[in-house]
Amino acid sequence: MKLTTRGRFAVTSMIDLALYGTKDPVRLSDIARRQQISVTYLEQIFCKLRRADLVVSSRGPGGGYRLARSLDRITAGEIVSAVEGKVDATQCRGDGSCRGGAECLAHGLWSELNSTMANFLNARTLSDIVERYTAQHGGEARVPVSSILPARSEQ
């Protein structure tokens, strides 16, 4: 299975954006500093997140990134898919041709894992993840989830 650091960092960065982007856009350099991820790597991730319409960017002084939708309308599955593509544990990319045109003996197992993982990630919204984080850390981030709104559409 390929859930790489890119997928993990994308989810972590989106949580950071949700926590710190309530009023103003968040600069990648701030996310990089807080999460200890290189800015160059974040630029690659956010390019894909922007193409997937999960974030919007603004340029100039005070520019940065904001969420494109409300927290309860963005899932972990969307975030991972945006940067990883389809996460697949099979060797055949799901088409059943693992061994020269035939399914491998464990094809059903790996297909079920794919389904379970997709269902798990798609059932977790950014809102759920942020609420869980703040509950576990005693509200350390001090950001009420209800105050986190999506970015305005830039025309």
PDB file of C-alpha atoms in Angstrom:
ATOM      1  CA  MET A   1       0.000   0.000   0.000  1.00  0.00           C
ATOM      2  CA  LYS A   2       1.260   3.434  -0.791  1.00  0.00           C
ATOM      3  CA  LEU A   3       0.250   6.086   1.649  1.00  0.00           C
ATOM      4  CA  THR A   4       3.375   8.188   1.419  1.00  0.00           C
ATOM      5  CA  THR A   5       4.657  11.074   3.461  1.00  0.00           C
ATOM      6  CA  ARG A   6       3.149  13.351   0.801  1.00  0.00           C
ATOM      7  CA  GLY A   7      -0.341  12.159   1.780  1.00  0.00           C
ATOM      8  CA  ARG A   8       0.423  12.421   5.481  1.00  0.00           C
ATOM      9  CA  PHE A   9       1.906  15.903   5.099  1.00  0.00           C
ATOM     10  CA  ALA A  10      -1.060  17.019   2.993  1.00  0.00           C
ATOM     11  CA  VAL A  11      -3.509  16.027   5.732  1.00  0.00           C
ATOM     12  CA  THR A  12      -1.332  17.595   8.438  1.00  0.00           C
ATOM     13  CA  SER A  13      -0.991  20.807   6.425  1.00  0.00           C
ATOM     14  CA  MET A  14      -4.735  21.030   5.873  1.00  0.00           C
ATOM     15  CA  ILE A  15      -5.311  20.615   9.626  1.00  0.00           C
ATOM     16  CA  ASP A  16      -2.787  23.405  10.240  1.00  0.00           C
ATOM     17  CA  LEU A  17      -4.572  25.576   7.683  1.00  0.00           C
ATOM     18  CA  ALA A  18      -7.902  24.893   9.398  1.00  0.00           C
ATOM     19  CA  LEU A  19      -6.492  25.790  12.802  1.00  0.00           C
ATOM     20  CA  TYR A  20      -4.559  28.907  11.839  1.00  0.00           C
ATOM     21  CA  GLY A  21      -6.452  30.211   8.807  1.00  0.00           C
ATOM     22  CA  THR A  22      -9.598  31.448  10.510  1.00  0.00           C
ATOM     23  CA  LYS A  23      -9.035  35.136   9.764  1.00  0.00           C
ATOM     24  CA  ASP A  24      -6.218  35.618   7.294  1.00  0.00           C
ATOM     25  CA  PRO A  25      -4.593  33.461   4.628  1.00  0.00           C
ATOM     26  CA  VAL A  26      -1.788  31.253   5.925  1.00  0.00           C
ATOM     27  CA  ARG A  27       1.684  31.397   4.387  1.00  0.00           C
ATOM     28  CA  LEU A  28       3.387  28.151   3.509  1.00  0.00           C
ATOM     29  CA  SER A  29       6.460  29.299   5.418  1.00  0.00           C
ATOM     30  CA  ASP A  30       4.341  29.413   8.598  1.00  0.00           C
ATOM     31  CA  ILE A  31       2.972  25.910   8.023  1.00  0.00           C
ATOM     32  CA  ALA A  32       6.507  24.713   7.222  1.00  0.00           C
ATOM     33  CA  ARG A  33       7.839  26.154  10.467  1.00  0.00           C
ATOM     34  CA  ARG A  34       5.053  24.755  12.644  1.00  0.00           C
ATOM     35  CA  GLN A  35       4.989  21.303  11.038  1.00  0.00           C
ATOM     36  CA  GLN A  36       8.712  21.008  10.233  1.00  0.00           C
ATOM     37  CA  ILE A  37       8.138  20.407   6.520  1.00  0.00           C
ATOM     38  CA  SER A  38      10.191  22.089   3.812  1.00  0.00           C
ATOM     39  CA  VAL A  39       8.538  24.975   1.983  1.00  0.00           C
ATOM     40  CA  THR A  40       9.533  23.449  -1.358  1.00  0.00           C
ATOM     41  CA  TYR A  41       7.727  20.228  -0.518  1.00  0.00           C
ATOM     42  CA  LEU A  42       4.671  22.159   0.683  1.00  0.00           C
ATOM     43  CA  GLU A  43       4.603  24.117  -2.589  1.00  0.00           C
ATOM     44  CA  GLN A  44       4.302  20.818  -4.491  1.00  0.00           C
ATOM     45  CA  ILE A  45       1.568  19.582  -2.154  1.00  0.00           C
ATOM     46  CA  PHE A  46      -0.410  22.828  -2.250  1.00  0.00           C
ATOM     47  CA  CYS A  47      -0.228  22.972  -6.027  1.00  0.00           C
ATOM     48  CA  LYS A  48      -2.104  19.648  -6.082  1.00  0.00           C
ATOM     49  CA  LEU A  49      -4.501  20.737  -3.329  1.00  0.00           C
ATOM     50  CA  ARG A  50      -5.295  23.898  -5.293  1.00  0.00           C
ATOM     51  CA  ARG A  51      -5.930  21.905  -8.498  1.00  0.00           C
ATOM     52  CA  ALA A  52      -8.330  19.693  -6.511  1.00  0.00           C
ATOM     53  CA  ASP A  53     -10.209  22.816  -5.321  1.00  0.00           C
ATOM     54  CA  LEU A  54      -9.421  22.128  -1.682  1.00  0.00           C
ATOM     55  CA  VAL A  55      -7.549  25.398  -1.108  1.00  0.00           C
ATOM     56  CA  VAL A  56      -7.495  28.846  -2.676  1.00  0.00           C
ATOM     57  CA  SER A  57      -4.503  31.136  -2.805  1.00  0.00           C
ATOM     58  CA  SER A  58      -4.029  34.864  -2.691  1.00  0.00           C
ATOM     59  CA  ARG A  59      -0.914  36.757  -3.697  1.00  0.00           C
ATOM     60  CA  GLY A  60       0.800  39.817  -2.387  1.00  0.00           C
ATOM     61  CA  PRO A  61       1.318  41.144   1.123  1.00  0.00           C
ATOM     62  CA  GLY A  62      -0.877  39.190   3.502  1.00  0.00           C
ATOM     63  CA  GLY A  63      -1.310  36.465   0.890  1.00  0.00           C
ATOM     64  CA  GLY A  64      -1.275  32.757   1.432  1.00  0.00           C
ATOM     65  CA  TYR A  65      -3.753  29.892   1.432  1.00  0.00           C
ATOM     66  CA  ARG A  66      -7.257  29.359   2.773  1.00  0.00           C
ATOM     67  CA  LEU A  67      -9.616  26.420   2.684  1.00  0.00           C
ATOM     68  CA  ALA A  68     -11.838  26.434  -0.383  1.00  0.00           C
ATOM     69  CA  ARG A  69     -14.784  24.891   1.480  1.00  0.00           C
ATOM     70  CA  SER A  70     -16.016  24.557   5.031  1.00  0.00           C
ATOM     71  CA  LEU A  71     -14.334  21.994   7.260  1.00  0.00           C
ATOM     72  CA  ASP A  72     -17.302  19.665   7.211  1.00  0.00           C
ATOM     73  CA  ARG A  73     -17.189  19.479   3.397  1.00  0.00           C
ATOM     74  CA  ILE A  74     -13.560  18.345   3.037  1.00  0.00           C
ATOM     75  CA  THR A  75     -12.651  14.731   3.777  1.00  0.00           C
ATOM     76  CA  ALA A  76      -9.317  13.128   4.535  1.00  0.00           C
ATOM     77  CA  GLY A  77      -9.960  10.913   1.515  1.00  0.00           C
ATOM     78  CA  GLU A  78     -10.181  13.924  -0.800  1.00  0.00           C
ATOM     79  CA  ILE A  79      -6.960  15.338   0.587  1.00  0.00           C
ATOM     80  CA  VAL A  80      -5.040  12.081   0.184  1.00  0.00           C
ATOM     81  CA  SER A  81      -6.480  11.472  -3.293  1.00  0.00           C
ATOM     82  CA  ALA A  82      -5.519  14.974  -4.387  1.00  0.00           C
ATOM     83  CA  VAL A  83      -1.836  14.359  -3.709  1.00  0.00           C
ATOM     84  CA  GLU A  84      -1.498  10.568  -4.037  1.00  0.00           C
ATOM     85  CA  GLY A  85      -4.038   9.638  -6.657  1.00  0.00           C
ATOM     86  CA  LYS A  86      -5.851   6.406  -5.920  1.00  0.00           C
ATOM     87  CA  VAL A  87      -4.329   4.572  -2.973  1.00  0.00           C
ATOM     88  CA  ASP A  88      -4.097   0.933  -4.025  1.00  0.00           C
ATOM     89  CA  ALA A  89      -2.721  -2.073  -2.131  1.00  0.00           C
ATOM     90  CA  THR A  90      -3.013  -4.441  -5.096  1.00  0.00           C
ATOM     91  CA  GLN A  91      -0.160  -5.024  -7.505  1.00  0.00           C
ATOM     92  CA  CYS A  92      -2.521  -4.977 -10.484  1.00  0.00           C
ATOM     93  CA  ARG A  93      -4.064  -1.549  -9.884  1.00  0.00           C
ATOM     94  CA  GLY A  94      -7.346  -3.311  -9.110  1.00  0.00           C
ATOM     95  CA  ASP A  95      -7.911  -4.935 -12.519  1.00  0.00           C
ATOM     96  CA  GLY A  96      -7.197  -8.505 -11.391  1.00  0.00           C
ATOM     97  CA  SER A  97      -4.155  -9.064 -13.616  1.00  0.00           C
ATOM     98  CA  CYS A  98      -1.692  -9.508 -10.768  1.00  0.00           C
ATOM     99  CA  ARG A  99       0.020 -12.545 -12.282  1.00  0.00           C
ATOM    100  CA  GLY A 100       0.199 -12.194 -16.018  1.00  0.00           C
ATOM    101  CA  GLY A 101      -3.538 -11.782 -16.491  1.00  0.00           C
ATOM    102  CA  ALA A 102      -4.786 -13.771 -13.503  1.00  0.00           C
ATOM    103  CA  GLU A 103      -5.636 -12.615  -9.993  1.00  0.00           C
ATOM    104  CA  CYS A 104      -3.075 -13.343  -7.313  1.00  0.00           C
ATOM    105  CA  LEU A 105      -4.187 -15.508  -4.408  1.00  0.00           C
ATOM    106  CA  ALA A 106      -4.576 -12.492  -2.105  1.00  0.00           C
ATOM    107  CA  HIS A 107      -6.310 -10.178  -4.599  1.00  0.00           C
ATOM    108  CA  GLY A 108      -9.598 -10.241  -2.665  1.00  0.00           C
ATOM    109  CA  LEU A 109      -7.815  -9.314   0.565  1.00  0.00           C
ATOM    110  CA  TRP A 110      -6.000  -6.342  -0.978  1.00  0.00           C
ATOM    111  CA  SER A 111      -9.157  -5.164  -2.748  1.00  0.00           C
ATOM    112  CA  GLU A 112     -11.050  -5.269   0.537  1.00  0.00           C
ATOM    113  CA  LEU A 113      -8.255  -3.306   2.210  1.00  0.00           C
ATOM    114  CA  ASN A 114      -8.533  -0.654  -0.534  1.00  0.00           C
ATOM    115  CA  SER A 115     -12.262  -0.390   0.057  1.00  0.00           C
ATOM    116  CA  THR A 116     -11.929  -0.256   3.847  1.00  0.00           C
ATOM    117  CA  MET A 117      -9.243   2.411   3.674  1.00  0.00           C
ATOM    118  CA  ALA A 118     -11.206   4.547   1.202  1.00  0.00           C
ATOM    119  CA  ASN A 119     -14.340   4.280   3.354  1.00  0.00           C
ATOM    120  CA  PHE A 120     -12.374   5.190   6.484  1.00  0.00           C
ATOM    121  CA  LEU A 121     -10.695   8.256   4.948  1.00  0.00           C
ATOM    122  CA  ASN A 122     -13.853   9.445   3.181  1.00  0.00           C
ATOM    123  CA  ALA A 123     -15.846   9.220   6.417  1.00  0.00           C
ATOM    124  CA  ARG A 124     -13.485  11.606   8.263  1.00  0.00           C
ATOM    125  CA  THR A 125     -14.021  15.294   7.578  1.00  0.00           C
ATOM    126  CA  LEU A 126     -11.516  17.986   8.367  1.00  0.00           C
ATOM    127  CA  SER A 127     -14.007  19.169  10.980  1.00  0.00           C
ATOM    128  CA  ASP A 128     -13.932  15.734  12.687  1.00  0.00           C
ATOM    129  CA  ILE A 129     -10.140  15.690  12.665  1.00  0.00           C
ATOM    130  CA  VAL A 130      -9.788  19.225  14.066  1.00  0.00           C
ATOM    131  CA  GLU A 131     -12.391  18.575  16.783  1.00  0.00           C
ATOM    132  CA  ARG A 132     -10.595  15.385  17.796  1.00  0.00           C
ATOM    133  CA  TYR A 133      -7.228  17.149  17.882  1.00  0.00           C
ATOM    134  CA  THR A 134      -8.475  20.052  19.999  1.00  0.00           C
ATOM    135  CA  ALA A 135     -10.308  17.687  22.382  1.00  0.00           C
ATOM    136  CA  GLN A 136      -7.198  15.540  22.860  1.00  0.00           C
ATOM    137  CA  HIS A 137      -4.938  18.530  23.388  1.00  0.00           C
ATOM    138  CA  GLY A 138      -7.156  20.466  25.760  1.00  0.00           C
ATOM    139  CA  GLY A 139      -8.085  23.046  23.172  1.00  0.00           C
ATOM    140  CA  GLU A 140      -4.387  23.854  22.756  1.00  0.00           C
ATOM    141  CA  ALA A 141      -4.966  25.324  19.308  1.00  0.00           C
ATOM    142  CA  ARG A 142      -7.644  27.624  20.774  1.00  0.00           C
ATOM    143  CA  VAL A 143      -9.659  27.658  17.578  1.00  0.00           C
ATOM    144  CA  PRO A 144     -13.390  26.952  17.864  1.00  0.00           C
ATOM    145  CA  VAL A 145     -14.335  24.767  14.919  1.00  0.00           C
ATOM    146  CA  SER A 146     -17.588  26.682  14.426  1.00  0.00           C
ATOM    147  CA  SER A 147     -15.598  29.837  13.625  1.00  0.00           C
ATOM    148  CA  ILE A 148     -13.668  28.241  10.770  1.00  0.00           C
ATOM    149  CA  LEU A 149     -15.345  29.304   7.547  1.00  0.00           C
ATOM    150  CA  PRO A 150     -14.452  28.585   3.937  1.00  0.00           C
ATOM    151  CA  ALA A 151     -12.551  31.158   1.928  1.00  0.00           C
ATOM    152  CA  ARG A 152     -14.492  33.523  -0.249  1.00  0.00           C
ATOM    153  CA  SER A 153     -14.474  32.627  -3.877  1.00  0.00           C
ATOM    154  CA  GLU A 154     -12.004  34.815  -5.726  1.00  0.00           C
ATOM    155  CA  GLN A 155     -13.260  35.977  -9.106  1.00  0.00           C
TER     156      GLN A 155
END
